[in-house]
PDB file of C-alpha atoms in Angstrom:
ATOM      1  CA  MET A   1      73.128  -1.199  28.585  1.00 53.00           C
ATOM      2  CA  GLY A   2      71.670   1.333  26.027  1.00 55.00           C
ATOM      3  CA  MET A   3      70.694  -1.559  23.839  1.00 66.00           C
ATOM      4  CA  PHE A   4      68.838  -3.461  26.637  1.00 71.00           C
ATOM      5  CA  ARG A   5      66.827  -0.516  27.678  1.00 88.00           C
ATOM      6  CA  ILE A   6      65.941  -0.370  24.100  1.00 89.00           C
ATOM      7  CA  THR A   7      64.881  -3.895  23.328  1.00 89.00           C
ATOM      8  CA  ASP A   8      62.893  -3.583  26.867  1.00 90.00           C
ATOM      9  CA  VAL A   9      61.068  -1.475  26.027  1.00 90.00           C
ATOM     10  CA  VAL A  10      60.259  -2.623  22.523  1.00 92.00           C
ATOM     11  CA  LEU A  11      59.468  -5.863  24.393  1.00 93.00           C
ATOM     12  CA  VAL A  12      56.951  -4.504  27.261  1.00 93.00           C
ATOM     13  CA  VAL A  13      55.375  -2.284  24.266  1.00 95.00           C
ATOM     14  CA  GLY A  14      54.758  -5.563  22.378  1.00 96.00           C
ATOM     15  CA  MET A  15      53.726  -7.352  25.787  1.00 97.00           C
ATOM     16  CA  VAL A  16      51.054  -4.223  26.202  1.00 96.00           C
ATOM     17  CA  GLY A  17      49.718  -4.253  22.996  1.00 97.00           C
ATOM     18  CA  ALA A  18      49.612  -8.335  22.946  1.00 97.00           C
ATOM     19  CA  ALA A  19      47.737  -7.790  26.467  1.00 97.00           C
ATOM     20  CA  ALA A  20      45.313  -4.943  25.298  1.00 97.00           C
ATOM     21  CA  PHE A  21      44.424  -7.379  21.964  1.00 97.00           C
ATOM     22  CA  THR A  22      43.845 -10.099  24.042  1.00 97.00           C
ATOM     23  CA  TYR A  23      41.750  -8.175  26.057  1.00 97.00           C
ATOM     24  CA  THR A  24      39.690  -6.492  23.586  1.00 97.00           C
ATOM     25  CA  THR A  25      39.013 -10.179  21.612  1.00 97.00           C
ATOM     26  CA  LYS A  26      38.212 -11.934  25.010  1.00 98.00           C
ATOM     27  CA  HIS A  27      35.375  -9.192  25.832  1.00 97.00           C
ATOM     28  CA  ALA A  28      34.183  -9.044  22.125  1.00 97.00           C
ATOM     29  CA  ALA A  29      33.979 -12.907  22.208  1.00 98.00           C
ATOM     30  CA  GLU A  30      31.552 -12.465  25.938  1.00 97.00           C
ATOM     31  CA  ALA A  31      29.530 -10.371  24.006  1.00 97.00           C
ATOM     32  CA  GLU A  32      29.056 -12.252  21.303  1.00 97.00           C
ATOM     33  CA  TYR A  33      28.344 -15.714  23.272  1.00 98.00           C
ATOM     34  CA  ALA A  34      26.134 -13.804  25.396  1.00 97.00           C
ATOM     35  CA  LYS A  35      23.616 -12.766  22.101  1.00 98.00           C
ATOM     36  CA  ILE A  36      24.083 -16.347  21.505  1.00 98.00           C
ATOM     37  CA  ARG A  37      22.784 -17.244  24.887  1.00 98.00           C
ATOM     38  CA  LYS A  38      20.049 -14.815  24.513  1.00 98.00           C
ATOM     39  CA  LEU A  39      18.971 -16.187  21.068  1.00 97.00           C
ATOM     40  CA  GLU A  40      19.226 -19.735  22.324  1.00 98.00           C
ATOM     41  CA  THR A  41      16.802 -18.617  25.327  1.00 98.00           C
ATOM     42  CA  ALA A  42      14.168 -16.944  23.000  1.00 97.00           C
ATOM     43  CA  ILE A  43      14.449 -19.782  20.685  1.00 98.00           C
ATOM     44  CA  ARG A  44      13.649 -22.325  23.656  1.00 97.00           C
ATOM     45  CA  LEU A  45      10.446 -20.195  24.785  1.00 97.00           C
ATOM     46  CA  GLU A  46       9.216 -20.058  21.040  1.00 97.00           C
ATOM     47  CA  GLU A  47       9.764 -23.632  21.106  1.00 96.00           C
ATOM     48  CA  GLU A  48       7.664 -23.716  24.413  1.00 96.00           C
ATOM     49  CA  ALA A  49       5.002 -21.612  23.238  1.00 96.00           C
ATOM     50  CA  ILE A  50       4.584 -23.785  20.410  1.00 96.00           C
ATOM     51  CA  ASP A  51       4.220 -26.940  21.978  1.00 96.00           C
ATOM     52  CA  VAL A  52       1.706 -25.047  24.263  1.00 96.00           C
ATOM     53  CA  LEU A  53      -0.292 -23.713  21.678  1.00 96.00           C
ATOM     54  CA  LYS A  54      -0.241 -27.198  19.965  1.00 95.00           C
ATOM     55  CA  ALA A  55      -1.699 -29.007  23.190  1.00 96.00           C
ATOM     56  CA  ASP A  56      -4.537 -26.097  23.058  1.00 95.00           C
ATOM     57  CA  TRP A  57      -5.333 -26.922  19.220  1.00 95.00           C
ATOM     58  CA  SER A  58      -5.455 -30.439  19.966  1.00 95.00           C
ATOM     59  CA  LEU A  59      -7.633 -29.785  23.132  1.00 94.00           C
ATOM     60  CA  LEU A  60      -9.883 -27.408  21.117  1.00 94.00           C
ATOM     61  CA  THR A  61     -10.211 -29.672  18.074  1.00 94.00           C
ATOM     62  CA  GLN A  62     -11.297 -33.016  19.801  1.00 95.00           C
ATOM     63  CA  PRO A  63     -14.473 -34.326  18.290  1.00 93.00           C
ATOM     64  CA  ALA A  64     -16.423 -34.948  21.577  1.00 94.00           C
ATOM     65  CA  ARG A  65     -15.718 -31.389  22.558  1.00 94.00           C
ATOM     66  CA  LEU A  66     -16.635 -30.273  19.062  1.00 92.00           C
ATOM     67  CA  GLN A  67     -19.570 -32.341  18.904  1.00 91.00           C
ATOM     68  CA  LYS A  68     -21.086 -30.979  22.345  1.00 93.00           C
ATOM     69  CA  LEU A  69     -20.560 -27.135  20.939  1.00 92.00           C
ATOM     70  CA  ALA A  70     -22.372 -28.092  17.712  1.00 89.00           C
ATOM     71  CA  ASP A  71     -25.008 -29.525  19.775  1.00 90.00           C
ATOM     72  CA  ARG A  72     -25.548 -26.602  21.949  1.00 92.00           C
ATOM     73  CA  TYR A  73     -25.331 -23.992  19.646  1.00 91.00           C
ATOM     74  CA  TYR A  74     -27.536 -26.274  16.885  1.00 89.00           C
ATOM     75  CA  ASP A  75     -30.461 -23.568  17.363  1.00 89.00           C
ATOM     76  CA  ASP A  76     -28.133 -20.439  16.096  1.00 90.00           C
ATOM     77  CA  LEU A  77     -25.755 -22.083  13.602  1.00 88.00           C
ATOM     78  CA  GLN A  78     -28.201 -25.145  12.178  1.00 85.00           C
ATOM     79  CA  LEU A  79     -24.867 -27.421  11.420  1.00 82.00           C
ATOM     80  CA  VAL A  80     -25.733 -30.907   9.998  1.00 82.00           C
ATOM     81  CA  PRO A  81     -23.697 -33.714   8.958  1.00 82.00           C
ATOM     82  CA  ILE A  82     -22.613 -33.498   5.496  1.00 83.00           C
ATOM     83  CA  GLU A  83     -24.570 -36.354   3.327  1.00 84.00           C
ATOM     84  CA  PRO A  84     -23.078 -38.424   0.737  1.00 83.00           C
ATOM     85  CA  HIS A  85     -24.890 -36.855  -1.950  1.00 80.00           C
ATOM     86  CA  GLN A  86     -23.687 -33.474  -1.301  1.00 82.00           C
ATOM     87  CA  ILE A  87     -19.871 -34.531  -2.208  1.00 84.00           C
ATOM     88  CA  ALA A  88     -19.727 -34.211  -5.900  1.00 83.00           C
ATOM     89  CA  GLU A  89     -16.500 -34.701  -8.473  1.00 84.00           C
ATOM     90  CA  PHE A  90     -15.502 -31.765 -10.300  1.00 83.00           C
ATOM     91  CA  GLY A  91     -16.958 -33.464 -13.781  1.00 84.00           C
ATOM     92  CA  GLU A  92     -20.534 -33.521 -12.069  1.00 83.00           C
ATOM     93  CA  LEU A  93     -20.559 -29.918 -11.095  1.00 81.00           C
ATOM     94  CA  PRO A  94     -22.698 -28.037 -13.828  1.00 82.00           C
ATOM     95  CA  GLU A  95     -21.067 -25.634 -16.631  1.00 80.00           C
ATOM     96  CA  ARG A  96     -21.774 -22.245 -16.414  1.00 74.00           C
ATOM     97  CA  ASN A  97     -24.475 -21.031 -18.645  1.00 77.00           C
ATOM     98  CA  MET A  98     -22.303 -17.840 -20.038  1.00 73.00           C
ATOM     99  CA  ARG A  99     -18.679 -17.433 -20.439  1.00 74.00           C
ATOM    100  CA  ILE A 100     -17.321 -13.726 -19.481  1.00 74.00           C
ATOM    101  CA  GLU A 101     -16.268 -13.057 -23.101  1.00 74.00           C
ATOM    102  CA  GLU A 102     -20.323 -13.489 -23.692  1.00 74.00           C
ATOM    103  CA  LEU A 103     -21.296 -11.448 -20.962  1.00 74.00           C
ATOM    104  CA  LEU A 104     -19.126  -8.836 -22.002  1.00 75.00           C
ATOM    105  CA  GLY A 105     -20.470  -8.913 -25.838  1.00 70.00           C
ATOM    106  CA  GLY A 106     -16.850 -10.414 -26.882  1.00 58.00           C
ATOM    107  CA  SER A 107     -14.994  -7.166 -26.900  1.00 56.00           C
ATOM    108  CA  GLY A 108     -13.831  -7.141 -23.074  1.00 50.00           C
ATOM    109  CA  GLU A 109     -15.362  -3.527 -23.066  1.00 52.00           C
ATOM    110  CA  GLN A 110     -18.469  -2.597 -21.246  1.00 51.00           C
ATOM    111  CA  SER A 111     -21.015  -0.278 -22.410  1.00 52.00           C
ATOM    112  CA  ALA A 112     -23.606   1.521 -20.425  1.00 53.00           C
ATOM    113  CA  LYS A 113     -27.419   1.169 -21.887  1.00 56.00           C
ATOM    114  CA  THR A 114     -29.653   4.221 -21.913  1.00 55.00           C
ATOM    115  CA  GLU A 115     -33.190   4.718 -22.537  1.00 58.00           C
ATOM    116  CA  GLU A 116     -32.316   5.470 -26.128  1.00 62.00           C
ATOM    117  CA  GLY A 117     -30.333   2.642 -26.691  1.00 59.00           C
ATOM    118  CA  VAL A 118     -26.178   1.874 -25.882  1.00 56.00           C
ATOM    119  CA  ASP A 119     -24.419   4.635 -24.781  1.00 54.00           C
ATOM    120  CA  ASP A 120     -21.130   5.039 -26.960  1.00 56.00           C
ATOM    121  CA  MET A 121     -18.771   5.652 -23.810  1.00 52.00           C
ATOM    122  CA  THR A 122     -16.732   3.098 -22.740  1.00 51.00           C
ATOM    123  CA  THR A 123     -16.705   2.425 -18.642  1.00 49.00           C
ATOM    124  CA  SER A 124     -14.260  -0.447 -18.193  1.00 46.00           C
ATOM    125  CA  GLY A 125     -10.233   0.410 -17.436  1.00 46.00           C
ATOM    126  CA  VAL A 126      -9.295  -2.253 -19.560  1.00 44.00           C
ATOM    127  CA  GLN A 127      -7.713  -0.967 -22.771  1.00 44.00           C
ATOM    128  CA  GLN A 128      -6.772  -3.494 -25.673  1.00 39.00           C
TER     129      GLN A 128
END
């Protein structure tokens, strides 16, 4: 009979341990599932907000609406359509008169001019 009692105690302890493990695992899984549901809800709300914003953008950028606004605020903004001659290719742009090195005297340093001539003090923070 003593043997059955030790075996019974070991089995009962094992079952209690297994039940505790199952209970803990179940609650941890439920907590994670609740987090997942919360994230899915937040994602769905964000997607709905994006859809609303896209609809608003579509409404706000309708050409007829923009034309009405341009007509209404013409005196303030002076908006006029672009003429074809205003669009230029890159090669049609005028070249710069001077390069930056020429403007800085080739050395990359700027000097201050005084009434007596050029001041020797370097005013640039760039060192070479």
